[in-house]
Short mmCIF file of C-alpha atoms and ligand atoms in Angstrom, two decimals:
data_model
loop_
_atom_site.label_atom_id
_atom_site.label_comp_id
_atom_site.label_asym_id
_atom_site.label_seq_id
_atom_site.Cartn_x
_atom_site.Cartn_y
_atom_site.Cartn_z
CA MET A 1 -28.62 -12.37 1.52
CA LEU A 2 -27.06 -14.11 3.69
CA THR A 3 -24.15 -12.00 5.30
CA GLY A 4 -21.58 -13.50 8.18
CA LEU A 5 -18.31 -13.58 8.80
CA ARG A 6 -15.85 -17.45 7.22
CA GLY A 7 -17.92 -20.77 8.61
CA VAL A 8 -20.86 -19.78 10.68
CA GLY A 9 -23.03 -21.60 7.64
CA LYS A 10 -23.45 -18.86 4.91
CA THR A 11 -23.31 -22.37 2.68
CA VAL A 12 -24.88 -24.67 4.63
CA LEU A 13 -27.64 -22.21 4.44
CA LEU A 14 -28.49 -21.27 1.07
CA ARG A 15 -27.90 -24.99 0.00
CA GLU A 16 -30.76 -26.03 2.96
CA PHE A 17 -32.91 -22.89 0.71
CA GLY A 18 -31.88 -25.24 -2.26
CA ARG A 19 -33.68 -27.73 -0.76
CA THR A 20 -36.37 -25.66 0.48
CA ALA A 21 -37.26 -24.34 -3.44
CA GLU A 22 -36.96 -27.86 -4.54
CA ALA A 23 -39.24 -29.58 -1.99
CA HIS A 24 -41.33 -27.59 -3.60
CA GLY A 25 -41.36 -28.59 -7.52
CA TRP A 26 -38.72 -25.38 -8.05
CA THR A 27 -34.64 -25.75 -10.00
CA HIS A 28 -32.63 -24.25 -7.94
CA VAL A 29 -29.76 -23.77 -9.76
CA PRO A 30 -26.25 -23.03 -7.80
CA THR A 31 -23.60 -20.67 -8.25
CA GLU A 32 -20.65 -19.34 -6.93
CA ALA A 33 -18.36 -15.96 -7.61
CA ALA A 34 -15.15 -15.40 -7.42
CA GLU A 35 -12.57 -13.19 -8.05
CA SER A 36 -11.04 -13.90 -11.61
CA GLN A 37 -14.39 -15.03 -13.05
CA ARG A 38 -17.14 -12.60 -15.56
CA PHE A 39 -20.21 -12.08 -13.72
CA VAL A 40 -21.94 -12.45 -16.67
CA GLU A 41 -21.11 -14.99 -18.04
CA SER A 42 -21.78 -16.71 -14.70
CA MET A 43 -25.47 -15.11 -15.43
CA ALA A 44 -25.71 -15.98 -19.01
CA THR A 45 -24.77 -20.04 -16.98
CA LEU A 46 -27.25 -19.84 -15.02
CA VAL A 47 -29.64 -18.97 -17.22
CA ARG A 48 -28.75 -20.96 -19.52
CA LYS A 49 -28.64 -24.28 -16.90
CA ALA A 50 -32.31 -23.26 -15.69
CA LEU A 51 -33.92 -23.55 -19.46
CA LEU A 52 -32.29 -26.68 -19.99
CA ARG A 53 -33.63 -27.92 -16.66
CA LEU A 54 -36.94 -26.93 -16.89
CA SER A 55 -37.04 -27.98 -20.92
CA ALA A 56 -36.31 -31.75 -19.69
CA ALA A 57 -38.69 -32.29 -17.09
CA ARG A 58 -41.00 -30.85 -19.19
CA ARG A 59 -40.80 -32.01 -22.71
CA ALA A 60 -40.99 -28.64 -23.51
CA ALA A 61 -37.24 -28.02 -25.23
CA GLU A 62 -39.77 -26.50 -28.57
CA ARG A 63 -41.79 -23.44 -26.12
CA ALA A 64 -38.37 -23.39 -24.63
CA ARG A 65 -37.68 -21.36 -28.44
CA ARG A 66 -38.31 -17.60 -26.74
CA ALA A 67 -36.29 -18.14 -23.47
CA LEU A 68 -33.74 -19.48 -25.78
CA GLY A 69 -33.71 -17.18 -28.45
CA ILE A 70 -33.18 -14.58 -25.77
CA LEU A 71 -29.63 -16.74 -24.05
CA ARG A 72 -28.80 -16.16 -27.02
CA SER A 73 -29.08 -12.24 -27.98
CA PHE A 74 -27.83 -11.84 -24.07
CA LEU A 75 -24.61 -13.98 -25.42
CA VAL A 76 -24.18 -12.39 -28.77
CA ARG A 77 -24.74 -8.95 -27.01
CA TRP A 78 -21.77 -9.70 -24.31
CA ASN A 79 -19.70 -11.82 -26.16
CA LEU A 80 -20.09 -14.75 -24.63
CA PRO A 81 -19.12 -18.63 -25.49
CA ASP A 82 -22.10 -20.16 -27.02
CA GLY A 83 -22.30 -22.87 -24.57
CA GLY A 84 -23.52 -26.00 -27.27
CA GLU A 85 -26.00 -27.63 -27.78
CA LEU A 86 -28.46 -24.87 -25.77
CA ALA A 87 -28.72 -21.86 -27.54
CA LEU A 88 -26.89 -23.47 -30.57
CA GLY A 89 -29.41 -23.40 -32.69
CA PHE A 90 -32.23 -20.25 -31.95
CA ASP A 91 -32.30 -17.30 -33.59
CA PRO A 92 -31.74 -14.46 -30.99
CA ILE A 93 -34.46 -12.73 -30.50
CA PRO A 94 -33.39 -8.53 -31.02
CA GLY A 95 -34.41 -6.63 -28.33
CA PHE A 96 -34.62 -8.04 -25.45
CA ALA A 97 -31.17 -8.22 -23.06
CA ASP A 98 -29.37 -6.84 -25.81
CA SER A 99 -29.03 -2.96 -25.04
CA GLY A 100 -25.00 -3.48 -23.23
CA ALA A 101 -27.09 -1.86 -20.49
CA LEU A 102 -26.37 -4.53 -18.15
CA ASP A 103 -29.34 -4.27 -15.84
CA ASP A 104 -31.97 -3.87 -18.32
CA ASP A 105 -30.12 -7.74 -20.28
CA LEU A 106 -30.31 -9.21 -16.63
CA ALA A 107 -33.71 -7.69 -16.43
CA GLY A 108 -34.79 -8.89 -19.83
CA LEU A 109 -32.81 -12.48 -19.49
CA PHE A 110 -35.09 -13.24 -15.36
CA ALA A 111 -37.96 -12.01 -16.86
CA ALA A 112 -37.14 -14.12 -20.18
CA LEU A 113 -36.84 -17.17 -17.26
CA GLY A 114 -39.25 -16.79 -15.02
CA GLU A 115 -42.04 -16.71 -17.36
CA PHE A 116 -40.66 -20.09 -19.41
CA ALA A 117 -41.71 -20.90 -16.04
CA GLN A 118 -44.55 -19.56 -15.02
CA ALA A 119 -45.73 -21.50 -18.50
CA HIS A 120 -44.81 -24.33 -16.39
CA ASP A 121 -46.02 -23.81 -12.96
CA THR A 122 -42.97 -23.63 -11.55
CA GLY A 123 -40.10 -21.32 -10.41
CA VAL A 124 -36.34 -20.62 -10.43
CA LEU A 125 -33.64 -20.05 -7.61
CA PHE A 126 -31.12 -18.49 -8.26
CA THR A 127 -28.49 -18.87 -5.32
CA VAL A 128 -25.20 -17.04 -5.37
CA ASP A 129 -22.14 -17.45 -3.13
CA GLU A 130 -19.78 -15.09 -2.07
CA ILE A 131 -21.61 -12.18 -3.40
CA GLN A 132 -18.56 -9.83 -2.11
CA TYR A 133 -16.61 -10.92 -5.48
CA LEU A 134 -19.22 -9.18 -6.99
CA SER A 135 -17.67 -5.19 -8.11
CA GLN A 136 -20.12 -2.84 -7.06
CA ASP A 137 -21.35 -2.58 -10.62
CA GLU A 138 -21.92 -6.38 -10.70
CA LEU A 139 -23.72 -6.52 -8.17
CA THR A 140 -26.25 -3.00 -9.05
CA ALA A 141 -27.08 -4.24 -11.85
CA LEU A 142 -28.05 -7.89 -10.37
CA ILE A 143 -30.42 -5.58 -8.14
CA MET A 144 -31.57 -3.03 -11.02
CA GLY A 145 -32.42 -6.36 -13.04
CA LEU A 146 -34.48 -8.38 -9.59
CA HIS A 147 -36.24 -5.10 -9.13
CA ARG A 148 -37.40 -4.48 -12.82
CA VAL A 149 -38.71 -8.56 -13.42
CA SER A 150 -39.71 -8.18 -9.30
CA GLN A 151 -43.12 -6.54 -10.58
CA ASP A 152 -44.67 -8.80 -13.05
CA GLN A 153 -43.97 -11.64 -10.75
CA LEU A 154 -42.74 -14.75 -11.60
CA PRO A 155 -41.61 -17.11 -10.14
CA PHE A 156 -37.72 -16.67 -10.65
CA MET A 157 -35.77 -14.88 -7.27
CA ILE A 158 -32.88 -14.78 -6.74
CA ALA A 159 -30.73 -15.55 -2.83
CA GLY A 160 -27.19 -14.95 -2.08
CA ALA A 161 -24.73 -15.01 1.13
CA GLY A 162 -21.89 -13.84 1.46
CA LEU A 163 -18.64 -11.85 3.69
CA PRO A 164 -19.67 -8.77 5.90
CA SER A 165 -17.78 -7.31 2.66
CA LEU A 166 -20.31 -7.05 0.07
CA PRO A 167 -20.13 -4.31 -1.56
CA SER A 168 -22.09 -1.47 -0.10
CA LEU A 169 -24.81 -0.42 -3.16
CA ALA A 170 -25.98 3.13 -3.47
CA GLY A 171 -29.13 5.07 -4.62
CA GLU A 172 -31.83 3.36 -6.21
CA ALA A 173 -30.07 0.00 -5.92
CA ARG A 174 -29.60 0.29 -2.71
CA SER A 175 -33.28 1.25 -1.68
CA TYR A 176 -34.34 -1.73 -3.68
CA ALA A 177 -32.21 -4.24 -2.51
CA GLU A 178 -33.53 -3.22 0.89
CA ARG A 179 -37.40 -3.43 -0.63
CA LEU A 180 -36.07 -6.86 -1.79
CA PHE A 181 -33.25 -8.21 0.30
CA SER A 182 -33.72 -9.34 3.94
CA PHE A 183 -30.18 -9.27 5.31
CA PRO A 184 -29.77 -11.81 8.08
CA VAL A 185 -27.30 -11.44 9.80
CA ILE A 186 -25.30 -15.21 9.86
CA ASP A 187 -22.78 -15.64 14.04
CA SER A 188 -21.77 -17.50 15.93
CA LEU A 189 -24.24 -20.22 17.74
CA PRO A 190 -25.49 -18.59 21.69
CA ALA A 191 -24.01 -20.96 24.39
CA GLY A 192 -27.97 -23.07 24.51
CA GLU A 193 -27.50 -24.24 20.70
CA ALA A 194 -23.99 -24.54 20.35
CA ARG A 195 -24.05 -27.04 23.47
CA GLU A 196 -27.04 -28.78 21.54
CA ALA A 197 -25.08 -29.11 18.21
CA LEU A 198 -22.09 -30.95 20.14
CA LEU A 199 -24.87 -33.06 22.28
CA SER A 200 -27.56 -34.27 20.24
CA PRO A 201 -24.89 -36.57 17.10
CA ALA A 202 -23.35 -37.35 20.16
CA ALA A 203 -26.44 -38.26 22.18
CA ASP A 204 -27.74 -40.85 19.50
CA GLU A 205 -24.87 -42.36 19.07
CA GLY A 206 -25.55 -43.32 23.13
CA VAL A 207 -22.20 -40.26 23.82
CA HIS A 208 -23.29 -38.54 26.59
CA TRP A 209 -20.55 -35.31 27.69
CA ARG A 210 -20.26 -34.32 30.98
CA PRO A 211 -21.07 -30.62 31.03
CA ASP A 212 -17.56 -29.68 31.78
CA ALA A 213 -15.79 -31.13 28.33
CA LEU A 214 -19.09 -29.59 26.99
CA GLU A 215 -18.84 -25.81 28.48
CA ARG A 216 -14.26 -26.53 27.68
CA ILE A 217 -15.45 -26.74 24.21
CA ILE A 218 -18.10 -23.90 23.74
CA ASP A 219 -15.38 -21.64 26.04
CA LEU A 220 -12.74 -22.37 22.77
CA THR A 221 -15.15 -22.61 19.77
CA HIS A 222 -16.62 -19.39 21.64
CA GLY A 223 -19.88 -20.90 19.34
CA TYR A 224 -18.19 -21.01 16.09
CA PRO A 225 -20.03 -23.62 14.14
CA TYR A 226 -16.57 -24.62 12.21
CA PHE A 227 -14.97 -24.26 14.73
CA LEU A 228 -16.99 -26.46 17.17
CA GLN A 229 -17.42 -29.14 14.16
CA GLU A 230 -13.82 -29.18 14.43
CA PHE A 231 -13.44 -29.59 18.50
CA GLY A 232 -16.07 -31.82 18.71
CA LYS A 233 -14.85 -34.37 15.73
CA GLN A 234 -11.26 -34.23 17.62
CA ALA A 235 -12.73 -35.17 21.34
CA TRP A 236 -15.26 -37.79 19.64
CA ASP A 237 -11.77 -39.66 17.98
CA VAL A 238 -9.48 -38.75 21.59
CA ALA A 239 -12.58 -40.22 23.75
CA ALA A 240 -12.04 -43.66 24.77
CA GLY A 241 -15.54 -44.30 25.55
CA PRO A 242 -17.35 -46.14 25.83
CA ASP A 243 -19.75 -43.78 26.30
CA HIS A 244 -18.65 -41.44 27.45
CA ILE A 245 -16.78 -37.50 26.79
CA THR A 246 -14.71 -36.31 29.50
CA VAL A 247 -12.82 -32.88 30.52
CA ALA A 248 -9.51 -35.20 29.92
CA ASP A 249 -10.60 -35.98 26.41
CA VAL A 250 -11.26 -32.65 25.01
CA GLU A 251 -7.71 -31.28 26.82
CA ALA A 252 -6.19 -33.83 24.85
CA ALA A 253 -7.75 -32.72 22.12
CA VAL A 254 -7.49 -29.27 21.74
CA PRO A 255 -3.58 -29.39 19.87
CA VAL A 256 -4.70 -31.75 17.71
CA ALA A 257 -7.49 -28.98 16.62
CA ILE A 258 -5.56 -26.50 16.48
CA HIS A 259 -3.35 -27.78 14.29
CA GLU A 260 -5.61 -29.52 11.44
CA LEU A 261 -6.70 -25.50 11.71
CA ASP A 262 -4.03 -24.05 10.98
CA THR A 263 -3.29 -26.05 8.49
CA GLY A 264 -6.59 -26.41 6.96
CA PHE A 265 -9.22 -23.69 7.54
CA PHE A 266 -7.04 -20.62 9.00
CA ARG A 267 -3.62 -21.68 6.77
CA VAL A 268 -5.68 -21.07 3.34
CA ARG A 269 -6.39 -17.60 3.94
CA ILE A 270 -3.23 -16.29 3.98
CA GLY A 271 -2.25 -19.06 0.76
CA ARG A 272 -2.03 -15.91 -1.52
CA THR A 273 -1.47 -13.19 0.37
CA THR A 274 1.81 -11.44 -0.81
CA ASP A 275 4.63 -10.60 1.97
CA ALA A 276 3.32 -6.78 2.56
CA GLU A 277 0.54 -8.53 3.18
CA ARG A 278 0.88 -10.55 5.20
CA ALA A 279 3.39 -8.59 7.14
CA TYR A 280 -0.02 -6.24 8.23
CA LEU A 281 -1.50 -8.73 9.18
CA ALA A 282 1.76 -9.83 11.65
CA ALA A 283 0.06 -6.34 12.81
CA MET A 284 -2.81 -6.88 13.40
CA GLY A 285 -2.63 -10.11 15.43
CA SER A 286 0.18 -8.61 17.71
CA LEU A 287 -2.38 -5.47 18.04
CA GLY A 288 -5.10 -9.34 20.19
CA PRO A 289 -8.51 -9.93 18.58
CA GLY A 290 -9.75 -6.99 16.83
CA PRO A 291 -11.89 -4.26 15.26
CA TYR A 292 -8.16 -1.91 15.05
CA GLY A 293 -8.64 1.18 13.85
CA SER A 294 -6.30 1.08 11.08
CA GLY A 295 -4.14 4.35 13.10
CA LYS A 296 -3.32 1.80 15.39
CA VAL A 297 -2.69 -1.22 12.61
CA ALA A 298 -0.19 1.50 11.27
CA ALA A 299 1.55 2.72 14.10
CA ALA A 300 2.28 -1.04 15.08
CA MET A 301 4.39 -1.13 11.80
CA GLY A 302 6.13 1.88 12.43
CA LYS A 303 4.26 3.48 8.86
CA ALA A 304 1.87 6.14 8.22
CA THR A 305 -1.97 5.54 6.89
CA THR A 306 -1.88 6.19 3.63
CA GLN A 307 1.47 4.02 2.91
CA VAL A 308 0.15 1.09 4.48
CA GLY A 309 -3.77 1.45 2.59
CA PRO A 310 -3.38 -1.02 -0.08
CA HIS A 311 -2.85 -3.34 1.47
CA ARG A 312 -4.94 -2.84 3.91
CA ASP A 313 -7.62 -1.77 0.50
CA ALA A 314 -5.77 -5.57 -0.95
CA LEU A 315 -7.10 -7.80 2.72
CA ILE A 316 -9.89 -6.33 2.23
CA LYS A 317 -10.35 -7.78 -2.31
CA ARG A 318 -8.85 -11.06 -0.94
CA GLY A 319 -12.30 -11.12 1.69
CA LEU A 320 -9.59 -11.59 4.65
CA CYS A 321 -10.31 -8.54 6.03
CA TYR A 322 -13.57 -5.95 6.14
CA SER A 323 -14.21 -2.97 7.03
CA PRO A 324 -17.35 -2.52 9.90
CA ARG A 325 -17.01 1.18 10.09
CA HIS A 326 -15.13 3.58 8.16
CA GLY A 327 -11.82 3.73 10.13
CA ILE A 328 -11.86 0.33 11.72
CA ILE A 329 -10.49 -2.80 10.74
CA ASP A 330 -11.18 -6.40 10.67
CA PHE A 331 -10.98 -9.95 10.66
CA THR A 332 -13.49 -12.05 8.56
CA VAL A 333 -12.19 -15.30 9.32
CA PRO A 334 -12.59 -15.96 13.40
CA MET A 335 -9.94 -15.99 16.23
CA PHE A 336 -7.67 -15.56 12.82
CA ASP A 337 -5.16 -13.57 15.69
CA GLN A 338 -4.74 -15.61 17.59
CA PHE A 339 -3.99 -17.41 14.46
CA ILE A 340 -1.63 -15.05 13.44
CA ARG A 341 0.11 -14.75 16.90
CA ARG A 342 1.03 -18.78 17.13
CA TRP A 343 2.36 -18.80 13.51
CA THR A 344 4.76 -15.44 13.24
CA ALA A 345 5.85 -16.64 16.98
N1 ATP B 401 -26.91 -26.32 9.95
C1 ATP B 401 -25.60 -26.86 10.12
N2 ATP B 401 -25.08 -28.57 11.28
C2 ATP B 401 -23.84 -29.09 10.81
N3 ATP B 401 -22.71 -28.25 10.70
C3 ATP B 401 -22.72 -26.94 10.48
C4 ATP B 401 -23.84 -26.39 10.54
N4 ATP B 401 -24.28 -24.79 9.57
C5 ATP B 401 -22.44 -24.65 9.71
N5 ATP B 401 -21.47 -26.41 9.99
C6 ATP B 401 -20.29 -26.13 9.60
O1 ATP B 401 -19.85 -25.10 9.80
C7 ATP B 401 -18.75 -25.31 8.68
C8 ATP B 401 -18.79 -24.17 8.03
O2 ATP B 401 -20.27 -23.87 7.81
P1 ATP B 401 -20.52 -22.83 6.22
O3 ATP B 401 -19.34 -23.77 5.21
O4 ATP B 401 -21.58 -23.35 5.62
O5 ATP B 401 -19.74 -21.65 6.51
P2 ATP B 401 -19.99 -19.84 5.64
O6 ATP B 401 -20.26 -19.13 6.15
O7 ATP B 401 -20.44 -21.19 5.02
O8 ATP B 401 -18.16 -20.14 5.92
P3 ATP B 401 -16.98 -19.55 4.26
O9 ATP B 401 -17.27 -17.65 4.58
O10 ATP B 401 -16.19 -20.26 4.82
O11 ATP B 401 -17.81 -19.52 3.46
C9 ATP B 401 -19.62 -26.77 8.05
O12 ATP B 401 -18.81 -27.53 7.24
C10 ATP B 401 -19.98 -27.80 9.23
O13 ATP B 401 -18.74 -27.85 9.83
MG1 MG B 402 -19.21 -19.99 2.42
#
């Protein structure tokens, strides 16, 4: 379960997990949670896709009967559309995935899929991106469902990625999650790796970075992968070459890269915010780099903490901010405070 800020490479890593699984003959089915999506429906879709691929690859549609019947039970119980050719025509198998308790029903579904994959000497990996958009109940059900099938040693795995605002789990779900998943934090690259990320693709093309040019980019980007990509690209495009990129090239590329980030990467984040939420963001930005005490942000707006609390919560729900500790808030987007100051200037 990867967590980290925007643009650090979580999605890139999930795809890599998918490729690894497929290289071992497993089926990989990716999905991305969204603010406005029904979780049960996306789970049913994932299972359906996995069964479709497994049975097509192995000409085993007939043998998928049991798993499809269980999927059908789930679809009926959770009032989900049938999804056409696949589950249709298979009778629901009562007693599996149709209790109405989401964790039990997910366990039934995962077990059916895992058993089918096992019978065909293969496995299934689900990757769930943007997992912070699941509600606490949904994430709890997912963990409990997985826990129930984990004891059966079935070839079924889930990998997830999300912002540090991942819903916090309580009680049993929490201790199961700790056993079922590891929680690596993905962050900016250490200077050595950041240098390598710029040096190595350029070297492949016979181009070298002057040391001061390289250091300037590391300094500007703080090693954040998305920014390295953007500044690296613009410096490459600006440089006259033929085989060196100089610090003057980097300086010329800076305004272009910043403009690109401001109109793309940063701008999309504030796209759907309300005026009150933007005022909250502006107050955060006015205080310099985060994290920020909620009280200080409210004070900067001349308001009481309780008055602006709903906007703060809305920004967390949108995935723009997160709370690293109680009473503390920060941006989920690296260097967002600088953008806010440029934007409000
Ligand atoms: N291993 C890598 N190789 C090359 N580029 C990378 C790598 N990891 C990250 N990047 C760069 O960083 C960008 C952001 O990566 P990615 O989309 O995986 O971030 P993320 O953590 O999923 O961000 P978000 O939270 O916004 O979804 C990529 O588009 C790419 O430019
Ligand atoms: Mg991502």
